[in-house]
Tab-separated table of C-alpha atoms and ligand atoms in Angstrom:
chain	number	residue	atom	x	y	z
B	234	UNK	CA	174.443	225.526	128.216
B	235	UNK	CA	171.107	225.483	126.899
B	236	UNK	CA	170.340	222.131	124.528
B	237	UNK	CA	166.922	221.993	122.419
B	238	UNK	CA	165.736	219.013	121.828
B	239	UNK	CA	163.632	217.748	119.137
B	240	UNK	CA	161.970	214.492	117.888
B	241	UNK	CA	159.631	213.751	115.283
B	242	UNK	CA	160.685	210.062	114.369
B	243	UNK	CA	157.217	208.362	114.281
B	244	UNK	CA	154.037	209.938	115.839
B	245	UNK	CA	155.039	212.191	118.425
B	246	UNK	CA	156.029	215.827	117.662
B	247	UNK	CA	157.892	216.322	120.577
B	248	UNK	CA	160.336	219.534	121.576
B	249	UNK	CA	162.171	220.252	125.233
B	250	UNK	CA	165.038	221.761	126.387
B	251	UNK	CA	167.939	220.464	128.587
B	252	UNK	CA	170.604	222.673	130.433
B	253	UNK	CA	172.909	222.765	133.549
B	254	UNK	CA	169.839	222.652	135.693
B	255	UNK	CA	168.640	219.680	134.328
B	256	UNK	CA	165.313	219.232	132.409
B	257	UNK	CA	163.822	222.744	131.376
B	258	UNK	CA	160.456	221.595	129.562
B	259	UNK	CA	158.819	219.161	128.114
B	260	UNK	CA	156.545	219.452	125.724
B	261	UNK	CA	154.765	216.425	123.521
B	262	UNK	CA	151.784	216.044	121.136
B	263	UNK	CA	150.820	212.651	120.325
B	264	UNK	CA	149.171	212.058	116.591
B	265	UNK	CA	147.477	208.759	117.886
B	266	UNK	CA	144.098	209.906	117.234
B	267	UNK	CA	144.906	210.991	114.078
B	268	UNK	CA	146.300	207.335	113.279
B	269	UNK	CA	144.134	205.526	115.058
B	270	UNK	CA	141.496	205.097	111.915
B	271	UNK	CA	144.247	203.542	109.936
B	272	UNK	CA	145.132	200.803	112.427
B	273	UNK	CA	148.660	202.310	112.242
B	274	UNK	CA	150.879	205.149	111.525
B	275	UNK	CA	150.326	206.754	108.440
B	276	UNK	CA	153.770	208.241	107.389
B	277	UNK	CA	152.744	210.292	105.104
B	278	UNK	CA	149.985	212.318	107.811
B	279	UNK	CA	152.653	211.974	110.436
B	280	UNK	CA	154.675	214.113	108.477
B	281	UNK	CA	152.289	217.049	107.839
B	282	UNK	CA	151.240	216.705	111.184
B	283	UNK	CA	154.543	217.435	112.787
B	284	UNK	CA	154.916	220.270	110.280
B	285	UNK	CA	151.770	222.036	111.660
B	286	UNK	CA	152.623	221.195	115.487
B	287	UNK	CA	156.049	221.438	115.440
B	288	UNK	CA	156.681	225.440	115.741
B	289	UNK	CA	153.729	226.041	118.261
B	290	UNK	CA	155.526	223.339	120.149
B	291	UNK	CA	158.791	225.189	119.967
B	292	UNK	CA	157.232	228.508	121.574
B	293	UNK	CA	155.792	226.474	124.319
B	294	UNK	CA	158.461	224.855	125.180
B	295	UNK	CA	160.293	228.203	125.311
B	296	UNK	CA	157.965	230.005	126.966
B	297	UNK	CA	157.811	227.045	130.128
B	298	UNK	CA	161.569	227.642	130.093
B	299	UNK	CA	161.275	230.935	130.469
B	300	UNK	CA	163.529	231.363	127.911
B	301	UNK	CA	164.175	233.059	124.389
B	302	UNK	CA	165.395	231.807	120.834
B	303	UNK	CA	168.739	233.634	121.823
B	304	UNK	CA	169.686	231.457	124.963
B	305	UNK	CA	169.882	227.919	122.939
B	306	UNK	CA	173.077	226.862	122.321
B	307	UNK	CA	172.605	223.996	120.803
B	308	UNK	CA	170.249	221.961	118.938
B	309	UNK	CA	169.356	218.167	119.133
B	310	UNK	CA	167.649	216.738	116.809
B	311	UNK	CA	166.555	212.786	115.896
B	312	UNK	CA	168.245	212.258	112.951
B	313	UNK	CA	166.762	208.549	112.618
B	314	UNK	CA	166.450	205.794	112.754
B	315	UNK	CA	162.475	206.430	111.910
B	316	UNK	CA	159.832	207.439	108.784
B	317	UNK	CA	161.572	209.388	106.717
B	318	UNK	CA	159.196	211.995	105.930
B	319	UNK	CA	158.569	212.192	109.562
B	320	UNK	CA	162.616	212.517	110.693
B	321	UNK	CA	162.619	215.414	107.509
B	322	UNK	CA	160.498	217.508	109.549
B	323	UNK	CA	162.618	217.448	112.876
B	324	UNK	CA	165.937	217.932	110.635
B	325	UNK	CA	164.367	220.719	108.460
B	326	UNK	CA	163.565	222.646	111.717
B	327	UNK	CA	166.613	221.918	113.463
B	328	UNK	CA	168.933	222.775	110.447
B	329	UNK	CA	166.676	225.965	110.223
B	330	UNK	CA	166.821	227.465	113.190
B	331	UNK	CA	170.694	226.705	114.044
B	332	UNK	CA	171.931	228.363	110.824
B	333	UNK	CA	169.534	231.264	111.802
B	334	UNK	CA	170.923	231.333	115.127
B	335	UNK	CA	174.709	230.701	114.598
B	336	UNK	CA	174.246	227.704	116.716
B	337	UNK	CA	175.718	223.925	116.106
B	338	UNK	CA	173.446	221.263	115.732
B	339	UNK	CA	173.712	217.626	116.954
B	340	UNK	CA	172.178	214.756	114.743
B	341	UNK	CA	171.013	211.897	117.712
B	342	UNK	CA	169.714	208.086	117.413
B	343	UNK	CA	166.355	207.453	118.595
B	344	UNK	CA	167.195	204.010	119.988
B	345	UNK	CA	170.572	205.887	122.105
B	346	UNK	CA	168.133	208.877	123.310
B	347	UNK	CA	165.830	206.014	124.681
B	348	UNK	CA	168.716	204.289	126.561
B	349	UNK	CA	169.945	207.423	128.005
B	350	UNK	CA	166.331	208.385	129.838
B	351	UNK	CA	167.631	207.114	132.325
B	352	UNK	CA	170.030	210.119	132.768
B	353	UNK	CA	166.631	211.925	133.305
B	354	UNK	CA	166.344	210.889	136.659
B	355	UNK	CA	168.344	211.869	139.621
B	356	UNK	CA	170.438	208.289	140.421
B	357	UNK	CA	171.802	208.173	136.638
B	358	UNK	CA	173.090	204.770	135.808
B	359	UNK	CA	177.087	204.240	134.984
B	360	UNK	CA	178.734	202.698	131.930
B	361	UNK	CA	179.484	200.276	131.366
B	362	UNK	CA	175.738	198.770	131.404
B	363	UNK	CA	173.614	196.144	129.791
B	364	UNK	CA	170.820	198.174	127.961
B	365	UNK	CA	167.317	196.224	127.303
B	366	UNK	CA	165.809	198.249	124.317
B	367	UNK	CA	162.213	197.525	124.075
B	368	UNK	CA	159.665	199.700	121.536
B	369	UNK	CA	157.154	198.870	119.211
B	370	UNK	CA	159.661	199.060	116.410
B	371	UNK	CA	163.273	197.454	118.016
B	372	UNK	CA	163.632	194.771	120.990
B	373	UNK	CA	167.518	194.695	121.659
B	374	UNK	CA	169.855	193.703	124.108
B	375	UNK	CA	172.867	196.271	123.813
B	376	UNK	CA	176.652	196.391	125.719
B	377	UNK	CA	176.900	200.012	126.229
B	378	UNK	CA	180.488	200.538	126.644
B	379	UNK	CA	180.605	204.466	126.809
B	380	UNK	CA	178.163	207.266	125.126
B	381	UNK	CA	178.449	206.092	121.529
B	382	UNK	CA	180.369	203.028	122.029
B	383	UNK	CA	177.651	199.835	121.594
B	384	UNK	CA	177.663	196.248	120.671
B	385	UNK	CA	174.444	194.008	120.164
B	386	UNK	CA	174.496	191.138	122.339
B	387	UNK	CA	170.828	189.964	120.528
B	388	UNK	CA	167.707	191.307	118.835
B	389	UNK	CA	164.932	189.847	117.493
B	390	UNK	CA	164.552	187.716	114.591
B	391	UNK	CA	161.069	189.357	113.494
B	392	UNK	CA	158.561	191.248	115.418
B	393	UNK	CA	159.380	193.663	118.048
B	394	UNK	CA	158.094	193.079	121.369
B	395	UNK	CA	155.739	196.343	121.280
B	396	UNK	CA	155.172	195.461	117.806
B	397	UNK	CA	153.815	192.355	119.505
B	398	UNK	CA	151.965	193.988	121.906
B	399	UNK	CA	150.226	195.751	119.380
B	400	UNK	CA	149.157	193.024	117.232
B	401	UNK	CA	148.065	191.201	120.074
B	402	UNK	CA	145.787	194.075	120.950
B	403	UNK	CA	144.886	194.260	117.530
B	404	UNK	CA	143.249	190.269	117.365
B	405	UNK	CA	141.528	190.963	120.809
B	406	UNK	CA	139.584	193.992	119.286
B	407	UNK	CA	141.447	196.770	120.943
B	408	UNK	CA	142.210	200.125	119.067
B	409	UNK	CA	145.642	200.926	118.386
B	410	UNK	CA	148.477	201.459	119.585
B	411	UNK	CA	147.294	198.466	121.943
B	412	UNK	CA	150.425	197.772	124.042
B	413	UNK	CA	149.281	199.979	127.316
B	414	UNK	CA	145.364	198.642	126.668
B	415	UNK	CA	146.152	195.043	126.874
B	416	UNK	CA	148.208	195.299	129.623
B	417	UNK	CA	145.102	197.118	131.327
B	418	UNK	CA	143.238	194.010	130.395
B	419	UNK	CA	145.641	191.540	131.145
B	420	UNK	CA	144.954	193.100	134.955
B	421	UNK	CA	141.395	191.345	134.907
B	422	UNK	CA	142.483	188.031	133.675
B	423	UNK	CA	144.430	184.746	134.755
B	424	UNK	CA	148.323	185.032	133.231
B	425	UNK	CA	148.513	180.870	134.166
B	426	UNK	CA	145.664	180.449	131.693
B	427	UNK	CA	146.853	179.381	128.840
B	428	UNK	CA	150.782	178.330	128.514
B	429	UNK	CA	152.007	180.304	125.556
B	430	UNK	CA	155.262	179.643	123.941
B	431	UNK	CA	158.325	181.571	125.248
B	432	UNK	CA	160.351	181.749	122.210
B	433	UNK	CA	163.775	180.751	121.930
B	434	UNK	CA	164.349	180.637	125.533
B	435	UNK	CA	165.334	176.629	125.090
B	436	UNK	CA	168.266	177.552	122.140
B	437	UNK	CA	171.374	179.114	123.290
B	438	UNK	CA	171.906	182.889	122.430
B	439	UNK	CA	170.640	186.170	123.125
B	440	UNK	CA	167.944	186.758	119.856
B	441	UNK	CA	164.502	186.283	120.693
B	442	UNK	CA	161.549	185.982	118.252
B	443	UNK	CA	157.880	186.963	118.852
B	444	UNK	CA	155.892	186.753	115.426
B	445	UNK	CA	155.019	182.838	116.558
B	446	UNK	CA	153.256	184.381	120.049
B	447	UNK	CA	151.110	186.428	117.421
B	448	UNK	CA	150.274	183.049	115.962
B	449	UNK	CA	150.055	181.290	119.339
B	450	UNK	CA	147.359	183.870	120.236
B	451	UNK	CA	145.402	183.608	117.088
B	452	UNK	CA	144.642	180.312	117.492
B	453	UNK	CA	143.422	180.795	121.318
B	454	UNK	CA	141.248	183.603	120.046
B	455	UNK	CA	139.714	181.218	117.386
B	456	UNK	CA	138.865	178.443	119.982
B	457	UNK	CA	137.000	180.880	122.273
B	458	UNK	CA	137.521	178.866	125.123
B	459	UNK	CA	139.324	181.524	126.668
B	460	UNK	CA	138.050	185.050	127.955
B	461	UNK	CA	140.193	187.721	126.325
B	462	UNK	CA	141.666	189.142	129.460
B	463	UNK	CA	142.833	185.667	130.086
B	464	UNK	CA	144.906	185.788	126.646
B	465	UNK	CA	145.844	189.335	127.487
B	466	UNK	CA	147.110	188.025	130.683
B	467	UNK	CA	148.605	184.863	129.408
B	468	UNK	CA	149.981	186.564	126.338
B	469	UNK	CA	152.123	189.559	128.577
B	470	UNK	CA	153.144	186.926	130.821
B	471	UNK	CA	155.121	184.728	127.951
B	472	UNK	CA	156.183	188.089	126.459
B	473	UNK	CA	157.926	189.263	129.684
B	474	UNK	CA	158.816	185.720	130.797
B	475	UNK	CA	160.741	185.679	127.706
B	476	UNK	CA	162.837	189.240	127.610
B	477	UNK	CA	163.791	188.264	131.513
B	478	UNK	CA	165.362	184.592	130.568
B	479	UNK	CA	167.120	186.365	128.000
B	480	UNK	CA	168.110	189.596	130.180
B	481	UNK	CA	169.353	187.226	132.493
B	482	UNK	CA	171.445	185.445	130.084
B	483	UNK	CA	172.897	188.763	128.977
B	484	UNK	CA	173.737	189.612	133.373
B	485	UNK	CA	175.551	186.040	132.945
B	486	UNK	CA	177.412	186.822	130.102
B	487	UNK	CA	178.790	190.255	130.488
B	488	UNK	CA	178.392	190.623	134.411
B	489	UNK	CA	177.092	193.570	134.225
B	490	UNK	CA	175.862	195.382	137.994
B	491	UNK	CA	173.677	197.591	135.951
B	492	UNK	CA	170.869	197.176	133.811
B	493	UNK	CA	169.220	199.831	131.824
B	494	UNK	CA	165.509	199.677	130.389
B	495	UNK	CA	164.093	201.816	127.656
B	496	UNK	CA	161.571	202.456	125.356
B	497	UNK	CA	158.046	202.397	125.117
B	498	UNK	CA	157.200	198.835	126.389
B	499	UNK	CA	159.643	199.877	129.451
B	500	UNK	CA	156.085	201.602	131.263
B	501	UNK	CA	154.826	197.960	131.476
B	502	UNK	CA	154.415	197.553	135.058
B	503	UNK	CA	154.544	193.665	135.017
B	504	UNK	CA	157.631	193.750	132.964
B	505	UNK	CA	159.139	196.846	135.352
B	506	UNK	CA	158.629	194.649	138.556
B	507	UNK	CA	159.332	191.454	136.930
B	508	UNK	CA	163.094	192.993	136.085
B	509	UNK	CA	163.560	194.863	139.273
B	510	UNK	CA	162.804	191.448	141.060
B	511	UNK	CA	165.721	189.776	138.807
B	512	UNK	CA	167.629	192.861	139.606
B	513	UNK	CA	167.370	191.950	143.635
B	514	UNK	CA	168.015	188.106	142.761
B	515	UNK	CA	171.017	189.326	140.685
B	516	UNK	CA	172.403	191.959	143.220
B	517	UNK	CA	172.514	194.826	140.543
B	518	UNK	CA	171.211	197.822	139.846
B	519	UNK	CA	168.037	198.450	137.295
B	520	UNK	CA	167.280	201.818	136.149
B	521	UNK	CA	164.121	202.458	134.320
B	522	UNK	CA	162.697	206.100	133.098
B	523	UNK	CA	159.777	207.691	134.411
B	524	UNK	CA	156.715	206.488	132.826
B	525	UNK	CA	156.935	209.747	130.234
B	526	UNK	CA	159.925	209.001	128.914
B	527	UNK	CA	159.601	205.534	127.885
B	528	UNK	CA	157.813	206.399	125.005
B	529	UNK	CA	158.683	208.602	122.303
B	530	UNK	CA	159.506	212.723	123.763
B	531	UNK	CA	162.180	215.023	123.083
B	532	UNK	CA	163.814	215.249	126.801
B	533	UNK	CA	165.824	212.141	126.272
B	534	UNK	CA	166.947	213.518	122.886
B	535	UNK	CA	167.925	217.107	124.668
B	536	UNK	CA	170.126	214.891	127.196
B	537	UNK	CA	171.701	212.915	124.475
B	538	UNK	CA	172.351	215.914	123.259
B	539	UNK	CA	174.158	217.956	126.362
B	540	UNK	CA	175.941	214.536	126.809
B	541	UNK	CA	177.690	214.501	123.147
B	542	UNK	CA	177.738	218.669	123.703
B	543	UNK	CA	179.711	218.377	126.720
B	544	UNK	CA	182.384	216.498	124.672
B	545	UNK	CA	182.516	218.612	121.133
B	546	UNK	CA	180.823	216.481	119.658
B	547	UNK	CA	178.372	217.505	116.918
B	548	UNK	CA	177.542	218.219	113.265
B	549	UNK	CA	180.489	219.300	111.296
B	550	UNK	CA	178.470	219.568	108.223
B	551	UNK	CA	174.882	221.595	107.736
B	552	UNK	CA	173.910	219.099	104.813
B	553	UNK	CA	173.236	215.657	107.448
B	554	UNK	CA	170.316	214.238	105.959
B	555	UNK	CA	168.002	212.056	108.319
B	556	UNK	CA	168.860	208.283	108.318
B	557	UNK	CA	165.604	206.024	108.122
B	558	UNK	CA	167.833	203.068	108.862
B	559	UNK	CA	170.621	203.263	110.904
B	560	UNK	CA	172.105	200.149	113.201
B	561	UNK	CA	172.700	201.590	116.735
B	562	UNK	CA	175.871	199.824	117.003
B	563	UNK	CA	177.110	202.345	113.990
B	564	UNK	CA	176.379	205.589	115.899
B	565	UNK	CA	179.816	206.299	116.660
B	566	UNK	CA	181.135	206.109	112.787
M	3	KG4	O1	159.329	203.755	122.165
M	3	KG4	P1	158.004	203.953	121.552
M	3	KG4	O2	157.165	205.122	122.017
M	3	KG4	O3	158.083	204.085	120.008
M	3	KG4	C1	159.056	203.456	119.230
M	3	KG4	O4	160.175	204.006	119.150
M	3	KG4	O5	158.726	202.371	118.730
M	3	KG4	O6	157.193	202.580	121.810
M	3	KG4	C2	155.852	202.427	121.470
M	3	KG4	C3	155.438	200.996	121.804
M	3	KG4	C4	154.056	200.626	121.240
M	3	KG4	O7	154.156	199.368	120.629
M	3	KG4	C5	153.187	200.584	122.495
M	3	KG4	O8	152.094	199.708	122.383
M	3	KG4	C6	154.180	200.085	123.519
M	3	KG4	O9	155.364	200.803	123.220
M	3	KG4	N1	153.748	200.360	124.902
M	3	KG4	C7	153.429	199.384	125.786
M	3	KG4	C8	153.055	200.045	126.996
M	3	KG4	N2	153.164	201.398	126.791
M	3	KG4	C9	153.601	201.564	125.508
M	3	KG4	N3	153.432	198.044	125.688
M	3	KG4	C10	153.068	197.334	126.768
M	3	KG4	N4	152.682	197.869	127.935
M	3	KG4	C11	152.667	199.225	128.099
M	3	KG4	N5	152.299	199.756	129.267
M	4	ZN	ZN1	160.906	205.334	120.219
């Protein structure tokens, strides 16, 4: 069973195919140059960039599989949450090429393909699991019951941690997206430096907050007291200080003996050995994905895929339309 994948939620065009073997191909092409003028992602050139990239991406990824139109059986597709214009492209494609090939199609959430990464790797985590969902546009803490079956132990109030990370970046002069640069600066500086908040840690609960660290960080920028790998340093260390109070909380609560960490803040080293070392203190297991599949890529959506293949379960109807917004704890309905 042969399962194409395809994502183009945000600014990766990304296609790759999954089957009985495991992981085919992979291919990605990242539009972060092409943002990186704009301080941001542009929706509007995301989209028409995916539209150029998107078929000579499909070829590729055939032709590294060693494989032809004909063998797919079924196609996977991020349906949202995302940009609109961008999730239009992957849908258009998708919807496309199964009618043209007889073939079902299976409409996935981005935040669910990030959780199940994890099945990417050889020791695949079990449900039920705690999931800790961190990207530069969600930072969740998720019960995941079964494929499809979540509820949201806490999120945060505003910013998401990469979001964060990003801003951060942005105030210490770096060029966007930031998250991976300041924690390559953060490697030259002093994390004790400067005591930055860790937010929400002293209230009971499970939501976390991280527009006041922005704030927090503004103001040590403006004294210039402080060296900026210092603040990159001091900054990553609240940030991760924070998510591990609160994933440890979450252990507590649901008791848990695995822990599951996606998304594209998951490649932070310092937060990957700071939750591995709560992992040992807790006796559990912690599964992160391989540093390619944190952020955005189309082999977590071809495994989401085969999983909800394996069990029937995909588009009934050829008109789905992409969902910008879509709460992960919905995905079943
Ligand atoms: O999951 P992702 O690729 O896209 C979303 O679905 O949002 O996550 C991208 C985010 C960006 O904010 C980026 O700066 C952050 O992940 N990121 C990192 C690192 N690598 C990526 N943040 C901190 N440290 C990293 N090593
Ligand atoms: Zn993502």
């Amino acid at each position: 069973m042969n399962v194409l994948g395809i994502e183009t939620s945000c600014d990766e065009t990304a296609v790759a195919i999954y089957n009985d073997s495991g992981l085919c191909c992979n291919e990605v092409y990242s539009q972060i140059d092409l943002h990186q003028a704009y301080g941001g992602v542009v929706p509007e050139l995301a989209a028409r960039d995916h539209l150029l990239k998107i078929l000579p991406l499909l070829d590729l990824a055939l032709k590294n599989a060693g494989l032809q139109q004909s063998d797919i059986d079924f196609i996977a597709y991020t349906k949202g949450p995302g940009l609109m214009a961008a999730l239009m492209v992957g849908v258009s494609v998708a919807k496309a090429l199964a009618y043209a090939l007889n073939v079902p199609t299976i409409g996935v959430h981005h935040l669910e393909a990030h959780l199940m990464a994890a099945m990417l790797e050889n020791a695949k985590p079990q449900f039920p699991f705690l999931g800790l969902l961190v990207s530069g546009g969600h930072t969740l803490l998720i019960e995941a019951k079964a494929l499809g079956e979540y509820s949201l132990l806490g999120e945060t109030l505003d910013d998401a941690i990469g979001e964060a990370f990003d801003k951060t970046a942005k105030l210490l002069g770096l060029p966007y997206p930031g998250g991976p640069l300041l924690a390559k600066l953060a490697e030259e500086g002093d994390p004790s430096r400067i005591l930055f908040p860790r937010p929400m840690t002293n209230r009971p609960g499970l939501d976390m907050s991280f527009s006041g660290l922005k704030t927090a960080v503004l103001t040590a920028t403006q004294t210039q007291a402080y060296t900026a790998a210092d603040i990159a340093a001091s900054f990553q260390a609240a940030a991760i200080d924070t998510l591990k109070i609160k994933t440890q909380r979450a252990l507590k609560q649901t008791q848990y003996k695995s822990l599951v960490v996606a998304g594209g803040v998951s490649a932070n080293l310092k937060l990957r050995s700071a939750l591995t070392h709560l992992a040992k203190k807790n006796n559990i297991n912690v599964y992160f994905p391989k540093h390619e599949f944190c952020t955005d890529n189309a082999a977590m959506v071809a495994v989401t895929g085969y999983m909800r293949a394996q069990r029937g379960d995909y588009d009934k109807d050829i008109m789905i339309l992409p969902k910008a917004r879509w709460p992960l704890i919905t995905v079943a309905t």
